[in-house]
């Protein structure tokens, strides 16, 4: 009986060359189309309901080479570019929008950093800028030395250079929250735009667009409220993040009966998984890059491969 399923993760899917930020790391619409051709030739796209069925009953079998497509971060790319292509081919996509970005028109810090890097490709120069800014916070926040941060952030990333990795880790996680938020705000305002609301409306889907995806049979799940690393926040804050994300699904008309979780940055821990079980979460998706063996992985920590792992 087949218990293996490939779950693919996508982020930006856009006409990069003709976009305002051609240096953004993403998949072109053309390559996405080619990847869909490849997928349809070699795999059987399935729905999330089919996957739930296979997990709940060992009787229900998966088709040969099953594949599930997931799209993180609620980008308008997903409504404008992905949805028409999936709908035309009768493929279900699973979309995971971060609630705060959609509801409050705030640009996620992770996205601000990506767009700053798309405008200023010299990550070394940006790091210099960050450390100059850090000088003024050093005393008040008892910050560590530059070397200590470099050391703490040195873990390898699959697709980034070392300097980009250091910059992202510092600004996403290593620095105290108030400090990193302020530094990211400054970099974004200086290099990208002062109009955050306008930028957010261009970058993310609206509530109506997400509701439209849902009406057309696409799946909408949780991706946290603020898109925090949920394995780095307290259990109390995990409750706030999850409950606010569930309220967001409720507002969309999606409801909480059949909800799924996609962990921001793939970050989860025992207290979070325990909370998800309490809230009757059906499936959880990480960023561990493997084909998912349903007999090995827990349904709340299913691995996903990246679009870059498949030909396009
Ligand atoms: Zn995300």
XYZ file of C-alpha atoms and ligand atoms in Angstrom:
313
model
C 0.000 0.000 0.000
C 1.434 3.368 -1.000
C 2.151 5.583 2.007
C 4.579 8.009 0.349
C 3.537 11.476 -0.748
C 5.538 14.389 -2.153
C 4.418 17.710 -0.669
C 5.869 20.705 -2.514
C 6.335 24.180 -1.058
C 6.145 27.367 -3.130
C 6.644 31.040 -2.257
C 6.861 33.722 -4.978
C 5.531 32.736 -8.401
C 5.721 35.802 -10.645
C 6.888 37.256 -13.936
C 10.173 38.144 -12.246
C 11.828 39.708 -15.281
C 9.043 42.218 -15.763
C 8.397 42.833 -12.058
C 9.523 45.835 -10.042
C 11.996 43.624 -8.155
C 13.583 41.214 -10.643
C 16.201 40.161 -8.075
C 13.588 38.668 -5.710
C 14.228 34.947 -5.311
C 11.217 33.213 -6.759
C 9.878 31.006 -9.501
C 8.919 32.574 -12.840
C 5.400 31.873 -14.101
C 6.965 30.185 -17.128
C 8.987 27.793 -14.956
C 5.929 27.165 -12.766
C 3.979 26.135 -15.902
C 6.797 23.800 -16.924
C 6.857 22.331 -13.428
C 3.099 21.715 -13.567
C 3.614 19.866 -16.875
C 6.326 17.768 -15.226
C 4.119 17.094 -12.197
C 1.130 16.087 -14.293
C 3.301 13.745 -16.382
C 4.909 11.938 -13.417
C 2.702 12.451 -10.379
C -0.949 12.392 -9.362
C -1.965 15.687 -7.742
C -4.260 15.010 -4.802
C -6.406 17.154 -2.517
C -5.714 17.765 1.152
C -8.999 15.957 1.916
C -7.636 12.851 0.160
C -4.452 13.066 2.265
C -6.513 13.405 5.458
C -8.548 10.387 4.390
C -5.394 8.307 3.883
C -4.079 9.338 7.309
C -7.316 8.590 9.089
C -8.038 5.268 7.474
C -5.477 2.738 6.428
C -8.135 1.428 4.053
C -8.031 4.531 1.898
C -5.097 4.262 -0.464
C -3.206 7.047 -2.143
C -2.934 7.023 -5.957
C 0.471 6.285 -7.544
C 3.076 9.052 -6.964
C 0.726 11.378 -5.096
C 1.705 15.037 -4.839
C 0.248 17.980 -2.900
C 1.080 21.608 -3.762
C 1.385 24.191 -0.958
C 1.871 27.960 -1.215
C 3.170 29.965 1.756
C 2.785 33.596 2.813
C -0.410 34.741 1.060
C 1.248 36.570 -1.834
C -0.949 38.197 -4.480
C 1.152 36.074 -6.897
C -0.913 33.148 -5.707
C -4.234 34.679 -6.701
C -3.049 36.361 -9.905
C -0.619 33.773 -11.302
C -1.061 30.428 -9.529
C -4.829 30.124 -9.058
C -5.841 30.417 -12.770
C -3.258 27.794 -13.782
C -4.262 25.334 -11.039
C -7.975 25.864 -11.632
C -7.612 25.269 -15.397
C -5.814 21.967 -14.704
C -8.181 20.890 -11.920
C -5.389 20.826 -9.321
C -6.042 21.871 -5.718
C -3.499 24.198 -4.131
C -3.115 24.686 -0.351
C -2.570 28.316 0.604
C -1.188 29.529 3.931
C -1.530 33.298 4.432
C -0.081 34.967 7.563
C -3.104 36.660 9.163
C -1.611 39.973 10.305
C -0.152 40.826 6.887
C -3.573 40.372 5.280
C -5.730 41.948 8.004
C -3.510 44.895 9.009
C -1.587 45.504 5.757
C 1.731 45.082 7.502
C 4.685 43.814 5.534
C 6.280 40.833 7.310
C 9.821 41.491 8.481
C 10.951 38.435 6.525
C 9.564 40.013 3.352
C 11.041 43.434 4.155
C 14.463 41.786 4.395
C 13.963 40.003 1.050
C 13.032 43.241 -0.734
C 15.915 45.169 0.854
C 18.236 42.422 -0.433
C 16.595 42.599 -3.880
C 17.395 46.330 -4.054
C 20.823 46.179 -2.355
C 22.434 42.915 -3.435
C 25.610 43.575 -1.424
C 24.745 41.754 1.831
C 28.140 42.702 3.263
C 27.328 46.410 2.916
C 23.937 45.824 4.549
C 25.616 43.969 7.426
C 27.915 46.999 7.939
C 24.806 49.206 8.024
C 23.178 46.896 10.590
C 26.209 46.929 12.878
C 26.434 50.740 12.707
C 22.756 50.917 13.753
C 23.348 48.350 16.487
C 25.896 50.602 18.190
C 23.123 52.870 19.478
C 21.162 49.954 21.003
C 24.173 48.166 22.414
C 24.088 49.593 25.939
C 20.355 49.638 26.529
C 19.860 46.024 25.392
C 23.131 44.480 26.570
C 23.813 43.251 23.040
C 26.451 40.667 22.297
C 29.551 41.374 20.252
C 29.518 41.332 16.449
C 31.585 38.131 16.552
C 29.124 36.419 18.903
C 26.223 37.178 16.549
C 28.190 36.008 13.531
C 28.907 32.776 15.350
C 25.307 32.289 16.491
C 23.985 32.893 12.976
C 26.477 30.862 11.050
C 24.328 27.795 10.375
C 24.214 26.918 6.681
C 21.189 27.680 4.555
C 20.415 25.689 1.450
C 20.040 28.556 -1.021
C 21.717 31.624 0.503
C 25.318 32.823 0.715
C 26.861 32.963 4.175
C 26.533 36.768 4.443
C 22.866 36.669 3.442
C 22.284 33.884 5.978
C 23.939 35.914 8.754
C 21.895 38.990 7.856
C 18.609 37.065 7.789
C 19.258 35.196 11.029
C 20.259 38.394 12.867
C 17.238 40.312 11.642
C 14.742 37.473 11.936
C 15.749 35.909 15.222
C 19.066 36.561 16.928
C 18.676 40.218 17.923
C 16.174 41.275 20.621
C 12.783 41.754 18.972
C 12.424 45.524 19.446
C 15.932 46.100 18.088
C 15.605 43.939 15.011
C 12.156 45.287 14.177
C 13.485 48.835 14.305
C 16.524 48.011 12.183
C 14.423 46.196 9.578
C 12.011 49.151 9.517
C 14.887 51.545 8.861
C 16.410 49.415 6.093
C 13.019 48.957 4.398
C 12.133 52.656 4.615
C 15.526 53.703 3.330
C 15.944 51.228 0.484
C 12.446 50.086 -0.579
C 9.534 52.373 0.322
C 8.015 54.593 3.012
C 4.506 53.434 2.001
C 4.205 50.145 3.883
C 0.420 49.874 3.541
C 0.534 50.426 -0.216
C 3.337 47.897 -0.508
C 1.424 45.324 1.583
C -1.663 45.724 -0.613
C 0.472 45.002 -3.675
C 2.348 42.107 -2.084
C -0.404 40.101 -0.350
C -3.838 38.844 -1.306
C -6.922 40.608 -0.001
C -9.544 38.850 2.133
C -11.860 38.744 -0.910
C -9.204 37.110 -3.067
C -8.491 34.441 -0.446
C -12.226 33.804 -0.012
C -12.456 33.420 -3.807
C -9.724 30.744 -3.760
C -11.682 28.912 -1.090
C -14.932 29.066 -3.089
C -13.112 27.474 -6.021
C -12.037 24.443 -4.002
C -8.580 25.584 -2.935
C -7.518 24.859 0.655
C -6.781 27.737 3.058
C -4.828 26.982 6.251
C -3.043 28.755 9.120
C 0.415 30.281 8.867
C 0.480 32.036 12.253
C -0.676 35.567 13.063
C 2.597 37.497 12.986
C 4.636 34.831 11.140
C 6.896 34.405 14.189
C 9.287 31.489 14.730
C 6.742 29.665 16.888
C 9.411 27.419 18.425
C 11.058 30.560 19.845
C 7.987 32.051 21.589
C 6.460 31.123 24.959
C 3.605 28.587 25.176
C 1.301 31.507 26.148
C 2.259 33.393 22.985
C 1.767 30.230 20.946
C -1.856 30.170 22.159
C -2.347 33.806 21.104
C -0.762 33.194 17.672
C -2.853 30.089 16.969
C -6.162 31.436 18.263
C -5.817 34.681 16.330
C -4.977 32.701 13.172
C -8.056 30.566 13.720
C -10.202 33.690 14.110
C -8.779 34.816 10.775
C -9.945 31.571 9.122
C -13.343 32.139 10.691
C -13.496 35.691 9.251
C -12.656 34.311 5.821
C -15.598 31.936 6.054
C -13.228 28.952 5.973
C -14.095 27.861 9.511
C -12.085 25.884 12.030
C -13.531 22.399 11.490
C -10.974 21.155 9.034
C -7.997 23.336 9.750
C -4.350 22.753 8.976
C -1.126 24.430 10.066
C 1.916 25.437 8.086
C 4.670 26.407 10.546
C 6.349 29.726 9.689
C 10.013 28.912 8.857
C 9.087 25.311 9.686
C 9.506 26.108 13.411
C 7.606 23.902 15.863
C 8.166 22.277 19.283
C 6.352 19.953 21.684
C 4.190 22.617 23.339
C 3.011 23.872 19.939
C 2.172 20.406 18.632
C 0.340 19.698 21.911
C -1.676 22.909 21.445
C -2.516 21.980 17.853
C -3.812 18.592 19.005
C -5.982 20.330 21.611
C -7.410 22.613 18.910
C -8.067 19.592 16.622
C -5.636 20.607 13.914
C -5.817 18.021 11.091
C -2.390 18.356 9.448
C 0.854 20.278 10.041
C 3.546 21.085 7.477
C 7.225 21.734 8.193
C 10.127 22.617 5.884
C 12.055 19.406 6.431
C 13.005 18.521 2.854
C 11.819 14.930 2.451
C 9.144 12.949 0.707
C 6.540 12.255 3.414
C 6.172 8.649 4.532
C 2.798 8.539 6.279
C 3.922 5.554 8.344
C 6.934 7.450 9.699
C 5.887 11.083 10.095
C 3.300 12.376 12.527
C 0.403 14.037 10.719
C 1.230 17.345 12.473
C 4.850 17.423 11.290
C 4.756 16.411 7.637
C 7.878 17.277 5.613
C 7.803 19.254 2.360
C 10.263 19.517 -0.501
C 10.986 22.876 -2.108
C 9.959 23.713 -5.676
C 13.721 23.931 -6.409
C 13.996 20.209 -5.658
C 11.823 19.432 -8.692
C 12.788 20.142 -12.310
C 11.152 23.141 -13.998
Zn 6.063 31.796 5.642
